[in-house]
């Protein structure tokens, strides 16, 4: 448009006249510039001038579109009379829409782009920078188009560069008629060619110019080349990266249009400067634009440590130091998860997913290496358990649950997460590629390659004896497929060893592949992998015998006894089979429902690894049967389901079943189904019974007992009462309670289905499931809540008096009569105790039986008073120890649910210390003397083998073995039980509680308990001795520190012991626990010991300080071990050790990384989220502030060691954070990250500002800060968005003072919109 002279001031009228005069005279542009400068100076106009830019562009377009005016404009730009960016912005709005009619102007515009768009440094440092950017915003409407309210000049600069490139892209698409192929089918910029009147001779002549069309086409090619230049140039590509980060929706639209150009543009294909593939690569997510390269050794060596490392070590050395040791945290997590005495509210799948993502990000590895490291760690777990000593807690099935169920489900999470993003992209993809092709992600391909490489690890793939036949069947299935035979599952069910094809040797890889196929991670093409199977001949066409199995069920066979037994003992192999059983359990006859419940809780639950998650969901659903449509009774509908529910409850009672539920994260949901059962059946008197198919009578008391004892095991009621009344910190896991489990359950159900991850889970779940999403609270179960409050009261204080004549008093009286009815003391009854209760010797057995036909909750309410009376009577000699044990057994047999109260009450009484100890002399109480000394010696050997020196463990001289009276009574009660299936579920309840209580008592209480049980079950001796050895660490913090030190030295190969000299995972975790050699126990590796004792340590806060201290001392040991003294001295003379001994320094950094990952794993596993946050908020800042004398550090550290310490701490702290919070914002724990992280980075910034004085070595501090920020920038970018903008800017300024401009720029560039302005300006300032 022309300039309105009337709207101009006199100065600009004069300038315009001067320009027209020079134009008419065809004056030299330099002479015009000199005259213009004189006029502007005399008028007091500051340069560069925004108004002059508007005037000149308006003058040219289009009345004066002649070469001389363009020369005047170019001269004004070169002498800085006008701001280049504003001129380019003004021209873009005028030239691009008219490029078809003015191709020469478009060509000139692009020439100006080439000259001035890539020279931004002088422009942002020039005068009127903010005013110029504001004018550009007014011209292009950037804030309005991009929807960014912040108007900082640097942010406007990013939007300007982005807009210029986008306008060129849209113009190029429009020129080739491709704009219609884009999703929006139009441009958000005024780039579409406008119609114009051809009303003068100049336009007509230009239109007729035969060079016109050629120039028009060449312009399109040039525009595309300029787009490529913007994407390639170091400065502008980084500015565009800021646009990608902070304007994701607009960037997405830009990329879609760029893909259309790459796919369809002939101009792009004809240019020699850039290819379509190269253009797309320049905008791909894999391109490192904001790198974390820095000038110090921090990035040269640190990046080498966290770079890609292939896991190609020999399978025969999987127990030693190898590249797979970099996945040490996975090994530790898996081993820690195998502690069957622990119950977790969060599933192993979620925790393992976060852990693996963290390691993949921080290590910077491919998913191939990550998955391979994961499979190797899982296989090592199984191999450690293959020859384990026998004990009450089976572990092999749960190890296979981890290998074949949890790990594939975790992998499925990662693969499906990536592919769901690819599918979302393909939905709006402008190309013609199919969605199926789009959905095959990199993760799936890397999974396949990792499984193919597993064949190199034969020693790890050897199956234990118990699963050898299953592995052979999996191999046979592949052989049949390759041979073209189509057979059903019934074929494999019927095969015996003679039917197997020759050389059909299945291994654990075959089982892993089948588990992955079951989760749709692989298909049957895996059977064709080279070397997957070794036999193709001698394939039997028929089997020798026919036995009923799952194939019979699927063909419609009725549930006969033989078929039921076969289905109970054989796991289902497919979801369809388990769905069939679920359908019978919900729609069959009463007898069929009971049979179906037995089948579901059989082998399909424990060993049905391919469908285990479905079996768990089905069982949980069946525990909450819906109200029948025709139900009209006054009592709960659950009563009528008693036989069916009881089968499920009994089926879930084995310890490994609860462990499996825990690994799958189903404990909160299971608790939510058990609480209604406890409430209903505990409130029902045992007046009605049901006859089971076995002929056994079932009462409400029995159903309640099975539900209640199972519920108690879910929230670990057995932890020592002392944890609740003493100290500031309790071991992790003891916070579990019924309220907490319901809170987790309600939270999961409320959020379920809303996240993309949950929607992927729903696709895998059976469509037949029927789950109630109703929220429930403890108030919904008044009886349970009342018992729980009484339970807590018993823990906190002694019992209050029992009021005579009440219902509770009558029940107490009846229970005492039942327990001690055979006792006679010269006509004197068993008198009342402090509780005021008494027993009536005159009451007959029949009367007692009638009085005890009351609801179970009423009996549990009176049980503490009964126990108080019994203990008091025994303490005063009115009851013999044998009579006490017999009475307690009678009480437990009458209502086994009272075992929970017995355990909690006795534990509380032991803790209070008001009962005198009793002599375990073999007369009154059972005696451990037969093997106590042997047990104590074995404990000493176990402790010594872990590298821990405890001066004295055994009692001195011949002092008799003594236990507190309540503990003695509890031990005596436990050894009265037979080791049969009926008693197993009750011993499973008491056993962990007895261990927990014994560990808290003075030495040698736990050896005494172990000795007594070892006499009863000799085959459990090794297990019991190992359990008793953990007591040492409960009582001695020094022993814990020694054990931690042993973990570090063994892992790093710094131990003098030959066993641990190679270091790595094998030295830390060994071969598991068991008697592998004749005549004694194999030494227990220090890592195994620590993972079994860390939950018993009361003060876990001190452990972070110790781990940091051990990490620092380990760094010095590594440095002295890796660097010779001569090299060490030379390294000290070179700043930061940049150019000398890089091989030795690199090897040292690798071991430093291993030490840091070990320390981070121990902190996370020991204290979870709370301990990690305490470490980052308190422990590490205190360490840096504190003065570290040479004596504390083991001598003068030197620059190299000080630097290594800083990097070790950086890797350690970032790993701790990623383990606890994750690298993304998916987990609930990530919501706690912003506050803690901001406090830590505020500490960084304050120290860099000089507001905090540090006591550590400068090289350590610098290495820590640069290492920590580098890792955030490289692998935890989401973290940066959690931090306040001002803190990021201060930290960035501090890094620049250290000449770490690249790192400072990367930090700001990832800080969100708030730091974009500062990032852009820093990018331009740094330049090339």
mmCIF file of C-alpha atoms in Angstrom, residues 422-586:
data_model
loop_
_atom_site.group_PDB
_atom_site.id
_atom_site.type_symbol
_atom_site.label_atom_id
_atom_site.label_comp_id
_atom_site.label_asym_id
_atom_site.label_seq_id
_atom_site.Cartn_x
_atom_site.Cartn_y
_atom_site.Cartn_z
ATOM 1 C CA UNK A 422 2.782 -43.468 16.484
ATOM 2 C CA UNK A 423 -0.847 -44.366 15.814
ATOM 3 C CA UNK A 424 -1.964 -40.945 17.046
ATOM 4 C CA UNK A 425 0.499 -39.377 14.623
ATOM 5 C CA UNK A 426 -0.646 -41.592 11.760
ATOM 6 C CA UNK A 427 -4.276 -40.559 12.297
ATOM 7 C CA UNK A 428 -3.411 -37.106 10.996
ATOM 8 C CA UNK A 429 -0.518 -38.095 8.760
ATOM 9 C CA UNK A 430 -0.756 -36.601 5.258
ATOM 10 C CA UNK A 431 1.008 -39.580 3.719
ATOM 11 C CA UNK A 432 -0.626 -42.696 2.403
ATOM 12 C CA UNK A 433 1.170 -45.039 4.791
ATOM 13 C CA UNK A 434 -1.097 -47.466 6.567
ATOM 14 C CA UNK A 435 -1.684 -47.317 10.261
ATOM 15 C CA UNK A 436 -0.334 -50.822 10.673
ATOM 16 C CA UNK A 437 3.016 -49.794 9.242
ATOM 17 C CA UNK A 438 3.046 -46.682 11.384
ATOM 18 C CA UNK A 439 2.339 -48.692 14.522
ATOM 19 C CA UNK A 440 5.461 -50.837 14.380
ATOM 20 C CA UNK A 441 7.718 -48.894 16.693
ATOM 21 C CA UNK A 442 11.412 -48.945 17.408
ATOM 22 C CA UNK A 443 10.822 -50.541 20.799
ATOM 23 C CA UNK A 444 9.155 -53.606 19.325
ATOM 24 C CA UNK A 445 11.979 -54.081 16.840
ATOM 25 C CA UNK A 446 14.550 -53.727 19.607
ATOM 26 C CA UNK A 447 12.611 -56.219 21.731
ATOM 27 C CA UNK A 448 12.815 -58.759 18.913
ATOM 28 C CA UNK A 449 16.527 -58.234 18.412
ATOM 29 C CA UNK A 450 17.198 -58.498 22.153
ATOM 30 C CA UNK A 451 15.341 -61.810 22.356
ATOM 31 C CA UNK A 452 17.234 -63.107 19.357
ATOM 32 C CA UNK A 453 20.523 -62.232 21.046
ATOM 33 C CA UNK A 454 19.512 -64.110 24.198
ATOM 34 C CA UNK A 455 20.606 -67.301 22.464
ATOM 35 C CA UNK A 456 24.197 -66.230 23.196
ATOM 36 C CA UNK A 457 23.594 -66.721 26.927
ATOM 37 C CA UNK A 458 23.130 -70.471 27.147
ATOM 38 C CA UNK A 459 24.194 -70.748 30.783
ATOM 39 C CA UNK A 460 21.407 -68.379 31.778
ATOM 40 C CA UNK A 461 18.793 -70.181 29.685
ATOM 41 C CA UNK A 462 19.096 -73.612 31.308
ATOM 42 C CA UNK A 463 15.694 -74.288 32.900
ATOM 43 C CA UNK A 464 15.363 -75.577 36.467
ATOM 44 C CA UNK A 465 14.103 -79.124 36.754
ATOM 45 C CA UNK A 466 10.582 -78.033 37.734
ATOM 46 C CA UNK A 467 9.955 -76.236 34.424
ATOM 47 C CA UNK A 468 12.003 -78.388 32.073
ATOM 48 C CA UNK A 469 8.981 -80.202 30.670
ATOM 49 C CA UNK A 470 7.148 -76.901 30.111
ATOM 50 C CA UNK A 471 10.168 -75.530 28.253
ATOM 51 C CA UNK A 472 10.315 -78.667 26.133
ATOM 52 C CA UNK A 473 6.652 -78.268 25.246
ATOM 53 C CA UNK A 474 7.308 -74.665 24.167
ATOM 54 C CA UNK A 475 10.143 -75.838 21.919
ATOM 55 C CA UNK A 476 7.984 -78.642 20.546
ATOM 56 C CA UNK A 477 5.275 -76.124 19.695
ATOM 57 C CA UNK A 478 7.753 -74.197 17.546
ATOM 58 C CA UNK A 479 8.947 -77.381 15.847
ATOM 59 C CA UNK A 480 5.385 -78.353 14.979
ATOM 60 C CA UNK A 481 4.772 -74.895 13.532
ATOM 61 C CA UNK A 482 7.900 -75.007 11.371
ATOM 62 C CA UNK A 483 6.950 -78.462 10.149
ATOM 63 C CA UNK A 484 3.532 -77.256 9.080
ATOM 64 C CA UNK A 485 1.562 -79.272 11.601
ATOM 65 C CA UNK A 486 -1.467 -77.579 13.130
ATOM 66 C CA UNK A 487 -2.246 -79.040 16.535
ATOM 67 C CA UNK A 488 -4.217 -77.798 19.504
ATOM 68 C CA UNK A 489 -3.104 -77.372 23.037
ATOM 69 C CA UNK A 490 -4.451 -80.831 23.787
ATOM 70 C CA UNK A 491 -1.571 -82.258 21.811
ATOM 71 C CA UNK A 492 0.993 -80.812 24.185
ATOM 72 C CA UNK A 493 -1.067 -81.739 27.226
ATOM 73 C CA UNK A 494 -0.954 -85.359 26.149
ATOM 74 C CA UNK A 495 2.696 -85.516 25.127
ATOM 75 C CA UNK A 496 5.062 -87.420 27.313
ATOM 76 C CA UNK A 497 8.815 -87.528 27.039
ATOM 77 C CA UNK A 498 8.695 -90.341 24.493
ATOM 78 C CA UNK A 499 6.449 -88.291 22.209
ATOM 79 C CA UNK A 500 8.842 -85.330 22.069
ATOM 80 C CA UNK A 501 10.677 -84.735 18.784
ATOM 81 C CA UNK A 502 14.312 -85.747 18.937
ATOM 82 C CA UNK A 503 16.701 -83.052 20.209
ATOM 83 C CA UNK A 504 13.726 -81.036 21.445
ATOM 84 C CA UNK A 505 15.568 -79.308 24.272
ATOM 85 C CA UNK A 506 13.535 -76.367 25.452
ATOM 86 C CA UNK A 507 15.112 -73.547 27.413
ATOM 87 C CA UNK A 508 13.996 -70.411 29.191
ATOM 88 C CA UNK A 509 14.085 -68.367 25.983
ATOM 89 C CA UNK A 510 11.305 -70.528 24.605
ATOM 90 C CA UNK A 511 9.205 -69.700 27.658
ATOM 91 C CA UNK A 512 9.992 -65.984 27.354
ATOM 92 C CA UNK A 513 8.974 -65.983 23.697
ATOM 93 C CA UNK A 514 5.695 -67.746 24.512
ATOM 94 C CA UNK A 515 5.022 -65.167 27.244
ATOM 95 C CA UNK A 516 5.633 -62.367 24.749
ATOM 96 C CA UNK A 517 3.421 -63.972 22.128
ATOM 97 C CA UNK A 518 0.635 -64.229 24.709
ATOM 98 C CA UNK A 519 0.881 -60.422 25.228
ATOM 99 C CA UNK A 520 0.922 -59.723 21.457
ATOM 100 C CA UNK A 521 4.492 -58.491 21.635
ATOM 101 C CA UNK A 522 5.580 -61.147 19.137
ATOM 102 C CA UNK A 523 3.899 -63.417 16.654
ATOM 103 C CA UNK A 524 4.672 -66.961 15.579
ATOM 104 C CA UNK A 525 7.292 -65.727 13.141
ATOM 105 C CA UNK A 526 9.603 -65.899 16.174
ATOM 106 C CA UNK A 527 9.597 -69.686 15.680
ATOM 107 C CA UNK A 528 11.536 -69.102 12.453
ATOM 108 C CA UNK A 529 14.431 -67.258 14.082
ATOM 109 C CA UNK A 530 17.779 -68.846 13.259
ATOM 110 C CA UNK A 531 18.702 -71.380 15.907
ATOM 111 C CA UNK A 532 15.410 -71.034 17.781
ATOM 112 C CA UNK A 533 14.758 -74.781 17.576
ATOM 113 C CA UNK A 534 17.164 -77.576 16.760
ATOM 114 C CA UNK A 535 14.928 -80.433 15.594
ATOM 115 C CA UNK A 536 12.649 -80.845 12.622
ATOM 116 C CA UNK A 537 12.566 -84.594 12.107
ATOM 117 C CA UNK A 538 10.891 -87.538 13.807
ATOM 118 C CA UNK A 539 7.757 -85.600 14.636
ATOM 119 C CA UNK A 540 5.019 -87.853 15.997
ATOM 120 C CA UNK A 541 1.740 -87.596 14.136
ATOM 121 C CA UNK A 542 -0.237 -88.904 17.097
ATOM 122 C CA UNK A 543 0.194 -89.138 20.815
ATOM 123 C CA UNK A 544 0.388 -92.277 22.834
ATOM 124 C CA UNK A 545 -2.445 -91.538 25.221
ATOM 125 C CA UNK A 546 -5.342 -89.224 25.726
ATOM 126 C CA UNK A 547 -5.836 -87.459 29.039
ATOM 127 C CA UNK A 548 -8.428 -84.809 29.873
ATOM 128 C CA UNK A 549 -7.206 -81.234 29.872
ATOM 129 C CA UNK A 550 -7.948 -77.690 28.772
ATOM 130 C CA UNK A 551 -8.592 -78.759 25.203
ATOM 131 C CA UNK A 552 -11.336 -81.069 26.485
ATOM 132 C CA UNK A 553 -12.927 -78.181 28.341
ATOM 133 C CA UNK A 554 -12.871 -75.966 25.268
ATOM 134 C CA UNK A 555 -14.539 -78.737 23.249
ATOM 135 C CA UNK A 556 -17.448 -78.743 25.696
ATOM 136 C CA UNK A 557 -16.579 -81.601 28.033
ATOM 137 C CA UNK A 558 -18.387 -81.400 31.394
ATOM 138 C CA UNK A 559 -16.428 -80.815 34.599
ATOM 139 C CA UNK A 560 -15.876 -84.383 35.713
ATOM 140 C CA UNK A 561 -13.654 -85.082 38.761
ATOM 141 C CA UNK A 562 -10.795 -86.239 36.558
ATOM 142 C CA UNK A 563 -11.056 -83.162 34.344
ATOM 143 C CA UNK A 564 -11.252 -80.873 37.378
ATOM 144 C CA UNK A 565 -8.098 -82.389 38.840
ATOM 145 C CA UNK A 566 -6.315 -82.020 35.508
ATOM 146 C CA UNK A 567 -7.313 -78.365 35.205
ATOM 147 C CA UNK A 568 -6.273 -77.611 38.785
ATOM 148 C CA UNK A 569 -2.825 -79.085 38.257
ATOM 149 C CA UNK A 570 -2.231 -77.714 34.726
ATOM 150 C CA UNK A 571 -2.165 -73.969 34.000
ATOM 151 C CA UNK A 572 -4.324 -72.509 31.278
ATOM 152 C CA UNK A 573 -2.364 -71.450 28.212
ATOM 153 C CA UNK A 574 -4.687 -68.806 26.755
ATOM 154 C CA UNK A 575 -7.100 -66.100 27.787
ATOM 155 C CA UNK A 576 -9.959 -67.966 26.098
ATOM 156 C CA UNK A 577 -9.425 -70.966 28.387
ATOM 157 C CA UNK A 578 -9.386 -68.911 31.551
ATOM 158 C CA UNK A 579 -12.434 -66.963 30.338
ATOM 159 C CA UNK A 580 -14.281 -70.250 29.931
ATOM 160 C CA UNK A 581 -13.628 -71.102 33.577
ATOM 161 C CA UNK A 582 -14.695 -67.622 34.647
ATOM 162 C CA UNK A 583 -17.936 -68.052 32.732
ATOM 163 C CA UNK A 584 -18.605 -71.319 34.570
ATOM 164 C CA UNK A 585 -17.797 -69.625 37.898
ATOM 165 C CA UNK A 586 -20.384 -66.935 37.241
#
